[in-house]
PDB file of C-alpha atoms in Angstrom:
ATOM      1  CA  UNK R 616       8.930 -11.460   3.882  1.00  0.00           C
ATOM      2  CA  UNK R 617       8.661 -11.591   0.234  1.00  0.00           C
ATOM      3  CA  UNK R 618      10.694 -13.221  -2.309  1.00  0.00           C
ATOM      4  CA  UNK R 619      10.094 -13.307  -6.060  1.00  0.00           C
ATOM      5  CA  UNK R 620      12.137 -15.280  -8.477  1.00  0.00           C
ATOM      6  CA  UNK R 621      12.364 -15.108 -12.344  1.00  0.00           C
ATOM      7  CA  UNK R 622      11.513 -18.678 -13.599  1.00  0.00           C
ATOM      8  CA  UNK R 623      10.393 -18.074 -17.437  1.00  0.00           C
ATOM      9  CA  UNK R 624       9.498 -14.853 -19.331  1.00  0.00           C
ATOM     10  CA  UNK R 625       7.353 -14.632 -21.757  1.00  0.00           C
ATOM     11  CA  UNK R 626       9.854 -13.768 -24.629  1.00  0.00           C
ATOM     12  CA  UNK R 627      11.466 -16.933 -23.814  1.00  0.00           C
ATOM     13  CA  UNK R 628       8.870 -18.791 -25.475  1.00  0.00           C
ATOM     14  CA  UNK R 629      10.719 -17.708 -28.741  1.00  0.00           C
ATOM     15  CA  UNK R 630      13.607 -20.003 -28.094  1.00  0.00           C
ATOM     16  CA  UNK R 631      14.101 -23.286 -29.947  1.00  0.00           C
ATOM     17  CA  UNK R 632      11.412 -25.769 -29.429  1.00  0.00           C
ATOM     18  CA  UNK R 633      14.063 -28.179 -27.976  1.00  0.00           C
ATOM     19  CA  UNK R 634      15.213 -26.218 -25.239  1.00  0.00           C
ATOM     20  CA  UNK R 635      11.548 -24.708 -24.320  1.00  0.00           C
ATOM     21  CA  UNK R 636      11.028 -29.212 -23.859  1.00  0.00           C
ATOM     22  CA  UNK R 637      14.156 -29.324 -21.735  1.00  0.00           C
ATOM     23  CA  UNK R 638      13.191 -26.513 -19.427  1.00  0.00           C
ATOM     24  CA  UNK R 639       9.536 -27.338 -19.051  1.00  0.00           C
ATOM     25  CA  UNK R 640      10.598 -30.871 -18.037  1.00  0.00           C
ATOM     26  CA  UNK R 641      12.919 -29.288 -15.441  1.00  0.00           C
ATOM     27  CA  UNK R 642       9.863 -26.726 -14.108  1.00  0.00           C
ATOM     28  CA  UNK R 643       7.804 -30.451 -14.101  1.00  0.00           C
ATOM     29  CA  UNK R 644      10.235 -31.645 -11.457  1.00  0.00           C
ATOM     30  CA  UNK R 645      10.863 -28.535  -9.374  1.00  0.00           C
ATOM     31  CA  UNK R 646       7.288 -27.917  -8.740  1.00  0.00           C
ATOM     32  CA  UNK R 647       7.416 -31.123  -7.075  1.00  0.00           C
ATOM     33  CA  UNK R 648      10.528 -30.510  -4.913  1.00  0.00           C
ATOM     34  CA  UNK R 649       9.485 -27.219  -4.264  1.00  0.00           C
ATOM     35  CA  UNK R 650       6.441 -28.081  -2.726  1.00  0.00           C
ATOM     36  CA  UNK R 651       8.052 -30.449  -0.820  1.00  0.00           C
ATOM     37  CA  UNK R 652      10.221 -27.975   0.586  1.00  0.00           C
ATOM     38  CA  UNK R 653       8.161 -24.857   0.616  1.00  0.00           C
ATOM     39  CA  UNK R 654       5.120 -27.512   3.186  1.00  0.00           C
ATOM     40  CA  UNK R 655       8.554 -28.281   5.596  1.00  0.00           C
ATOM     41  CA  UNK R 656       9.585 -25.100   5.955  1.00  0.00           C
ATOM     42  CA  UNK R 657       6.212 -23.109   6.456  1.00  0.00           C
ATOM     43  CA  UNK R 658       6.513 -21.324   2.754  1.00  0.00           C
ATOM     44  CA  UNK R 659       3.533 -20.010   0.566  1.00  0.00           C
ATOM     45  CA  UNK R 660       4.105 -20.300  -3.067  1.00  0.00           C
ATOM     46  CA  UNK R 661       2.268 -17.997  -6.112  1.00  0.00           C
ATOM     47  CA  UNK R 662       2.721 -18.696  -9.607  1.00  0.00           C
ATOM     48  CA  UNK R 663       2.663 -15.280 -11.157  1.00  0.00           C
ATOM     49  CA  UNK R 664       1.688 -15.550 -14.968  1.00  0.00           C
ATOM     50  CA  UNK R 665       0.751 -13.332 -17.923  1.00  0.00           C
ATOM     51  CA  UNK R 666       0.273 -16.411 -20.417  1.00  0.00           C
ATOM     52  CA  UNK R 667      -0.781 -19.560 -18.718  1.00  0.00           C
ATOM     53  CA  UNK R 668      -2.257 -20.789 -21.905  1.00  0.00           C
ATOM     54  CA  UNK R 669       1.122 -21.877 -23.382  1.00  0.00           C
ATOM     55  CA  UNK R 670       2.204 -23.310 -20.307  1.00  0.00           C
ATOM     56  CA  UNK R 671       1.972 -27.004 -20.793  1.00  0.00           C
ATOM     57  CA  UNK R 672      -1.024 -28.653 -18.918  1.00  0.00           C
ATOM     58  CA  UNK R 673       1.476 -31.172 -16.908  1.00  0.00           C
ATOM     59  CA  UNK R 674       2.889 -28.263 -15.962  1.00  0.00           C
ATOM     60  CA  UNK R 675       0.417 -25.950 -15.507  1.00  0.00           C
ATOM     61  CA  UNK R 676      -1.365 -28.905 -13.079  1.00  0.00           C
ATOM     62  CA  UNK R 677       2.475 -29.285 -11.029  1.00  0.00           C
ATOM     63  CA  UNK R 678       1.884 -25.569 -10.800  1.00  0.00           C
ATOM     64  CA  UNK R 679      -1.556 -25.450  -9.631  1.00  0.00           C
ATOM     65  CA  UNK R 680      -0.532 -28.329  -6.739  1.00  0.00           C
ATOM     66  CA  UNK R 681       2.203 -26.592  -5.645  1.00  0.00           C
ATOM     67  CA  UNK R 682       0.405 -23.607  -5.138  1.00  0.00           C
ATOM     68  CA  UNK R 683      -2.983 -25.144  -3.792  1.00  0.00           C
ATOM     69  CA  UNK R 684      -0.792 -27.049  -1.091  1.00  0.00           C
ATOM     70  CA  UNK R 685       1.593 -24.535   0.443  1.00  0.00           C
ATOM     71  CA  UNK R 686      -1.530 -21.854   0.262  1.00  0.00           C
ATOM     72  CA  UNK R 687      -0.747 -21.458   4.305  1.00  0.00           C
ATOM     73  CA  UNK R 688       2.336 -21.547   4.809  1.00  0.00           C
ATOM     74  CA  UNK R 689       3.443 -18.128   7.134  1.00  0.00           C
ATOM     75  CA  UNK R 690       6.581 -17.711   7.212  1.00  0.00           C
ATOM     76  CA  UNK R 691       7.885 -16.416   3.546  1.00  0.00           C
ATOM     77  CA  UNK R 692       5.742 -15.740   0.563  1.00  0.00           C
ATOM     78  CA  UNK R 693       7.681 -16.971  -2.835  1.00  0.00           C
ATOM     79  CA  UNK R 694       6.333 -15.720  -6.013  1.00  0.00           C
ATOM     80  CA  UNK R 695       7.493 -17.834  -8.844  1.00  0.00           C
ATOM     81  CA  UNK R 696       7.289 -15.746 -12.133  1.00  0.00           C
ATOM     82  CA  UNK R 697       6.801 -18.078 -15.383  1.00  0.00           C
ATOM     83  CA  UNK R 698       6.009 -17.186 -17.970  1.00  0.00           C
ATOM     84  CA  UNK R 699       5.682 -13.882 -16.927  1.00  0.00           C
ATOM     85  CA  UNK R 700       5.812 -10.291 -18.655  1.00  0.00           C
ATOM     86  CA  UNK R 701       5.516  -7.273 -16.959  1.00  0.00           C
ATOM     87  CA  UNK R 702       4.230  -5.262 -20.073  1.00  0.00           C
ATOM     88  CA  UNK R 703       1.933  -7.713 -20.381  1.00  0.00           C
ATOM     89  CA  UNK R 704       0.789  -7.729 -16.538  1.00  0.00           C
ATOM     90  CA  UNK R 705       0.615  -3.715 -16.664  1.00  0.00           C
ATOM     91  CA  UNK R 706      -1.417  -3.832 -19.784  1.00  0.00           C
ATOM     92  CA  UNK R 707      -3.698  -6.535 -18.180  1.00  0.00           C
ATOM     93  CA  UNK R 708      -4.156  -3.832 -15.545  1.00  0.00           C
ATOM     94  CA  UNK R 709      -5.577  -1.052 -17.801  1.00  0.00           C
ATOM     95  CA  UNK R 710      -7.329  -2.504 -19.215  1.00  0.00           C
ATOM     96  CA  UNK R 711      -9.052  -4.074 -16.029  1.00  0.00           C
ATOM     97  CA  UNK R 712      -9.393  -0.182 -15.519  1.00  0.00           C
ATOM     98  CA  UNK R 713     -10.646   0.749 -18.844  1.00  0.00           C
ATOM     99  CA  UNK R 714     -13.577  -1.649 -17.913  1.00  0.00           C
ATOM    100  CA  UNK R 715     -14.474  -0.631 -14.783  1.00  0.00           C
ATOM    101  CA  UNK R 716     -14.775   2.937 -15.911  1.00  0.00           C
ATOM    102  CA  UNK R 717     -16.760   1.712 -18.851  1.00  0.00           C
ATOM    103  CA  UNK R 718     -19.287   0.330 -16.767  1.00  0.00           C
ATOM    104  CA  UNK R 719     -19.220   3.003 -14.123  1.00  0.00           C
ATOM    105  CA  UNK R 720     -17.645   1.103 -11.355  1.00  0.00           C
ATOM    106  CA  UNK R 721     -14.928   3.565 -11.579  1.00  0.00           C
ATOM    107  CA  UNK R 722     -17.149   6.736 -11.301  1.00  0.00           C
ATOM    108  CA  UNK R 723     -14.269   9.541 -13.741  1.00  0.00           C
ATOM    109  CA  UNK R 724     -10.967   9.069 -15.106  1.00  0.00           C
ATOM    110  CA  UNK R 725      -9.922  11.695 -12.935  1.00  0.00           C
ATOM    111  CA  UNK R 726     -10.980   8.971  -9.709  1.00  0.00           C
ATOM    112  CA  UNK R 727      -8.144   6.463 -10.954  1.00  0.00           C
ATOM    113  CA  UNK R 728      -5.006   6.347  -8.155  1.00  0.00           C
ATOM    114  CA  UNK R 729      -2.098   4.165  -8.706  1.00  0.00           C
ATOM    115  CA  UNK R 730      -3.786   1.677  -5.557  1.00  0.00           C
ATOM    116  CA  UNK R 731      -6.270   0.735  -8.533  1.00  0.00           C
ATOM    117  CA  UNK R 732      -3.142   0.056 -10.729  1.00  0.00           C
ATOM    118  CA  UNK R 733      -1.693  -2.239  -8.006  1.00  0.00           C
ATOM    119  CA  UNK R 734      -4.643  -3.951  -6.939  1.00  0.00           C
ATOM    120  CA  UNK R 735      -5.014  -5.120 -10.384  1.00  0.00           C
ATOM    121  CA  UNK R 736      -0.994  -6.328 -10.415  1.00  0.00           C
ATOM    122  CA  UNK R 737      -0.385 -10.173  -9.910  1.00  0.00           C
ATOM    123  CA  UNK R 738       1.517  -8.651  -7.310  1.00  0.00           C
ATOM    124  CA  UNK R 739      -1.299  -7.206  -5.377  1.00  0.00           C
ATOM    125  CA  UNK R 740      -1.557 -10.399  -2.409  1.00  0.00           C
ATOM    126  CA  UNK R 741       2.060  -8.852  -1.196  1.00  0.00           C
ATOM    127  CA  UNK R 742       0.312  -7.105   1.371  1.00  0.00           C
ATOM    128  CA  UNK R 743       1.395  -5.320   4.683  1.00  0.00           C
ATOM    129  CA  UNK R 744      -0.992  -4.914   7.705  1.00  0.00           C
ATOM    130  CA  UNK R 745      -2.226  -1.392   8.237  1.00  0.00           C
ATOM    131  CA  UNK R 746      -0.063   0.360  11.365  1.00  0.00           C
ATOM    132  CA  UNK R 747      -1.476  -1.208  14.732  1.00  0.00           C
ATOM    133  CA  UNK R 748      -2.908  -4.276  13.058  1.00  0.00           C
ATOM    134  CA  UNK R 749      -0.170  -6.242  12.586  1.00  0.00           C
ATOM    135  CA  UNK R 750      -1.828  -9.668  14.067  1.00  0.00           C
ATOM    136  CA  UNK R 751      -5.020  -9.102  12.214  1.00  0.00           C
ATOM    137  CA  UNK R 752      -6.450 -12.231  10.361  1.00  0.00           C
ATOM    138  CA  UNK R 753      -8.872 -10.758   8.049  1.00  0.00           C
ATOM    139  CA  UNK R 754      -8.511  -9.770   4.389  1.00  0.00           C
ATOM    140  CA  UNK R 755      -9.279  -6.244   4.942  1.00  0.00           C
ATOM    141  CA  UNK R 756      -7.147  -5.414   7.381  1.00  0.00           C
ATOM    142  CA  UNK R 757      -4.190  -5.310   4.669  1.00  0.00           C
ATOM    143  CA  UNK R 758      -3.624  -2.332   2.398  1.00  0.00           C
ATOM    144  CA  UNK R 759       0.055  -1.369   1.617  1.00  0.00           C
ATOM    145  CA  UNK R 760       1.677  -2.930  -1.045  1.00  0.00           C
ATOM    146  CA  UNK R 761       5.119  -4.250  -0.861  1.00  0.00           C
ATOM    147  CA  UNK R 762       7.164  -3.489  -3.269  1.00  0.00           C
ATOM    148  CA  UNK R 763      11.051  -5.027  -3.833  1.00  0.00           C
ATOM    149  CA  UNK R 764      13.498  -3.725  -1.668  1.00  0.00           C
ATOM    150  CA  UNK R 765      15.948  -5.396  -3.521  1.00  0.00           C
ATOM    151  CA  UNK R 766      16.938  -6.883  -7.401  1.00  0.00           C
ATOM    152  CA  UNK R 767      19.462  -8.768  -7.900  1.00  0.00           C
ATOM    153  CA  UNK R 768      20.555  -9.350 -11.302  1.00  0.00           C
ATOM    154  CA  UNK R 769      22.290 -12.188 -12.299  1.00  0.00           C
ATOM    155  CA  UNK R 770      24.864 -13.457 -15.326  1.00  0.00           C
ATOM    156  CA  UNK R 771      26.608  -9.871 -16.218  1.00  0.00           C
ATOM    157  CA  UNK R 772      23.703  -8.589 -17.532  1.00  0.00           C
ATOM    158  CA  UNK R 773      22.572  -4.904 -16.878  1.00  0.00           C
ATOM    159  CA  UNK R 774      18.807  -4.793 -17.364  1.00  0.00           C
ATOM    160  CA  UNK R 775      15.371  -5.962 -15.694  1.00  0.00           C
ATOM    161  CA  UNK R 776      14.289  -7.864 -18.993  1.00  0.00           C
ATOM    162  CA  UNK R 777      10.503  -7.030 -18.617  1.00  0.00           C
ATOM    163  CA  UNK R 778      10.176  -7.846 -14.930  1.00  0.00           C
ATOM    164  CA  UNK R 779       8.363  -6.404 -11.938  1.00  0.00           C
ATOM    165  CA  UNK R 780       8.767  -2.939 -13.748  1.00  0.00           C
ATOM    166  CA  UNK R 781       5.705  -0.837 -12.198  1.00  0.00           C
ATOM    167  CA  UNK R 782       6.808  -2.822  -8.448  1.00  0.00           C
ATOM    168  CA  UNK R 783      10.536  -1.672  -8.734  1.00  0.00           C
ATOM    169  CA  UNK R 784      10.813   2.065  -9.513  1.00  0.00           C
ATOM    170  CA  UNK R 785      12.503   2.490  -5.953  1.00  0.00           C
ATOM    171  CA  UNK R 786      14.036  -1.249  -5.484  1.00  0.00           C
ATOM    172  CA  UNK R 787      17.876  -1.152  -5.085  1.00  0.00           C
ATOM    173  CA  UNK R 788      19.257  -2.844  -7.888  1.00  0.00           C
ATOM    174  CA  UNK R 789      22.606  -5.370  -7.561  1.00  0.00           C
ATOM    175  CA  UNK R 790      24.530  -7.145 -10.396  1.00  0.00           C
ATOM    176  CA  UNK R 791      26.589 -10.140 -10.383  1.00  0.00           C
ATOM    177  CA  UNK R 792      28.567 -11.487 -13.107  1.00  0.00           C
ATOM    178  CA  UNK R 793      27.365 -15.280 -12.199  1.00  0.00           C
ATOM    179  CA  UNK R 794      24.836 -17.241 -13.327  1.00  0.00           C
ATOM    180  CA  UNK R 795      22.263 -18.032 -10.717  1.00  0.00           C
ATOM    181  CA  UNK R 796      23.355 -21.697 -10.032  1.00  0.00           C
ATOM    182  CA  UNK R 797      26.975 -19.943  -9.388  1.00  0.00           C
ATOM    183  CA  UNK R 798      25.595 -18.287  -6.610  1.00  0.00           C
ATOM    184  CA  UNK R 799      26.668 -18.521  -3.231  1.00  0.00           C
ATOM    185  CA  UNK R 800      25.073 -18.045   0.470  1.00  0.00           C
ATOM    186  CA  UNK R 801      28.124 -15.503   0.775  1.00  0.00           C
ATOM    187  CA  UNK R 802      27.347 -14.066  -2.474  1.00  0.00           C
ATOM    188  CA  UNK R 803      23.267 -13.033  -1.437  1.00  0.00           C
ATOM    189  CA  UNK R 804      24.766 -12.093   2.377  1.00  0.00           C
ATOM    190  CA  UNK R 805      27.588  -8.756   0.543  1.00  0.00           C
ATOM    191  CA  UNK R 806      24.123  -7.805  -1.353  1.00  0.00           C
ATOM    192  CA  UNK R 807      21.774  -7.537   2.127  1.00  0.00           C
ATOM    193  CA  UNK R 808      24.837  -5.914   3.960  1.00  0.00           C
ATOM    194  CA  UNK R 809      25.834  -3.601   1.084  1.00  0.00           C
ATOM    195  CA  UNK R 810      22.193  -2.791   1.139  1.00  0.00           C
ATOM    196  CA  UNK R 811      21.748  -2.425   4.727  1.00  0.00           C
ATOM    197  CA  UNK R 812      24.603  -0.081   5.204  1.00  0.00           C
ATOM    198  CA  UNK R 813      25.478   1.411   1.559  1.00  0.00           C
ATOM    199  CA  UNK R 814      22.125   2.551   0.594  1.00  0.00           C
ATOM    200  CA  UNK R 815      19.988   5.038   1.478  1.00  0.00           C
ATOM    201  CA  UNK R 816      16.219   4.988   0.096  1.00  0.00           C
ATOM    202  CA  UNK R 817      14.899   9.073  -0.453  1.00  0.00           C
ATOM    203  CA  UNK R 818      12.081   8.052  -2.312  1.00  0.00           C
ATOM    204  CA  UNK R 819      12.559  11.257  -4.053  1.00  0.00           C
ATOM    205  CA  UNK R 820      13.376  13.540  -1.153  1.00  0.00           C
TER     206      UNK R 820
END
């Protein structure tokens, strides 16, 4: 089980300095509860970020904790995006590529799949285990990608604002006209059920 929030993008960092301070100070003491939370209830956390550097380096350090100490939890994987771009992450990717086939360790353009693409994602640890080898330990035993089954917009609005958009061509996408502190447990439970029983996935076919 994945879950992925959206923390901070990167075009937020043209808002007023003032309210950038404000929101940093809040991150500052989340990461702390988080952690807190995420150890008691078995959680791994990954800070998914296209522009560390203007992170603050209080922050940056909160962030680093948080993810150093929940690094085994088992029972959810959170991905915190802050910070975060996904132009910026799929341009990261190429030209990741671009190198490789540079240098030969991609042998042709013609060799490049959209695996190399996702491997190169900040994405690419939401692994599944290959069929049969579901209790398998070891790196290499995971090799499909897990992509959102679900967005959920919040606050009215009626686009993805630069986020996950290579991971959510097929991802069902749900809007709410509250902001995310407005919403409830009843709220997220008519999304999975309206989901689960309104939606069928074709993936094209």
């Amino acid at each position: 089980q994945i879950l992925t929030v959206y923390a901070f993008s990167t075009e937020n960092w043209n808002r007023s300095a003032a309210e950038i301070s404000s929101l940093m100070t809040i991150f500052l003491q989340y990461c702390e509860e988080l952690r807190t939370e995420a150890i008691k209830r078995d959680i791994r956390i990954h800070v998914l970020s296209t522009d560390k550097e203007k992170i603050p380096k209080d922050v940056r350090s909160g962030l680093e904790k948080m993810e150093r100490e929940t690094q085994n939890g088992k029972k959810l994987i959170m991905n915190v995006c802050l910070s975060y771009g996904s132009r910026g992450e799929i341009l990261h990717a190429c030209k990741s590529i671009a190198h490789d086939v540079q240098y030969g360790i991609i042998p042709s353009l013609d060799l490049i799949t959209e695996e190399d693409v996702q491997r190169r994602l900040l994405t690419s640890h939401s692994l599944l285990p290959r069929s049969g080898e579901e209790n398998g330990d070891k790196e290499h035993t995971f090799d499909n990608f897990v992509d959102p089954d679900i967005i959920l917009r919040t606050s009215g609005e009626m686009r993805l604002s630069n986020f996950l958009l290579w991971q959510s061509a097929y991802s069902e996408l749900f809007f709410i006209d509250k902001t995310w502190p407005e919403i409830t447990k009843d709220d997220l439970l008519k999304v999975i059920r309206s989901y689960s029983k309104g939606r069928k996935r074709r993936y094209g076919k």
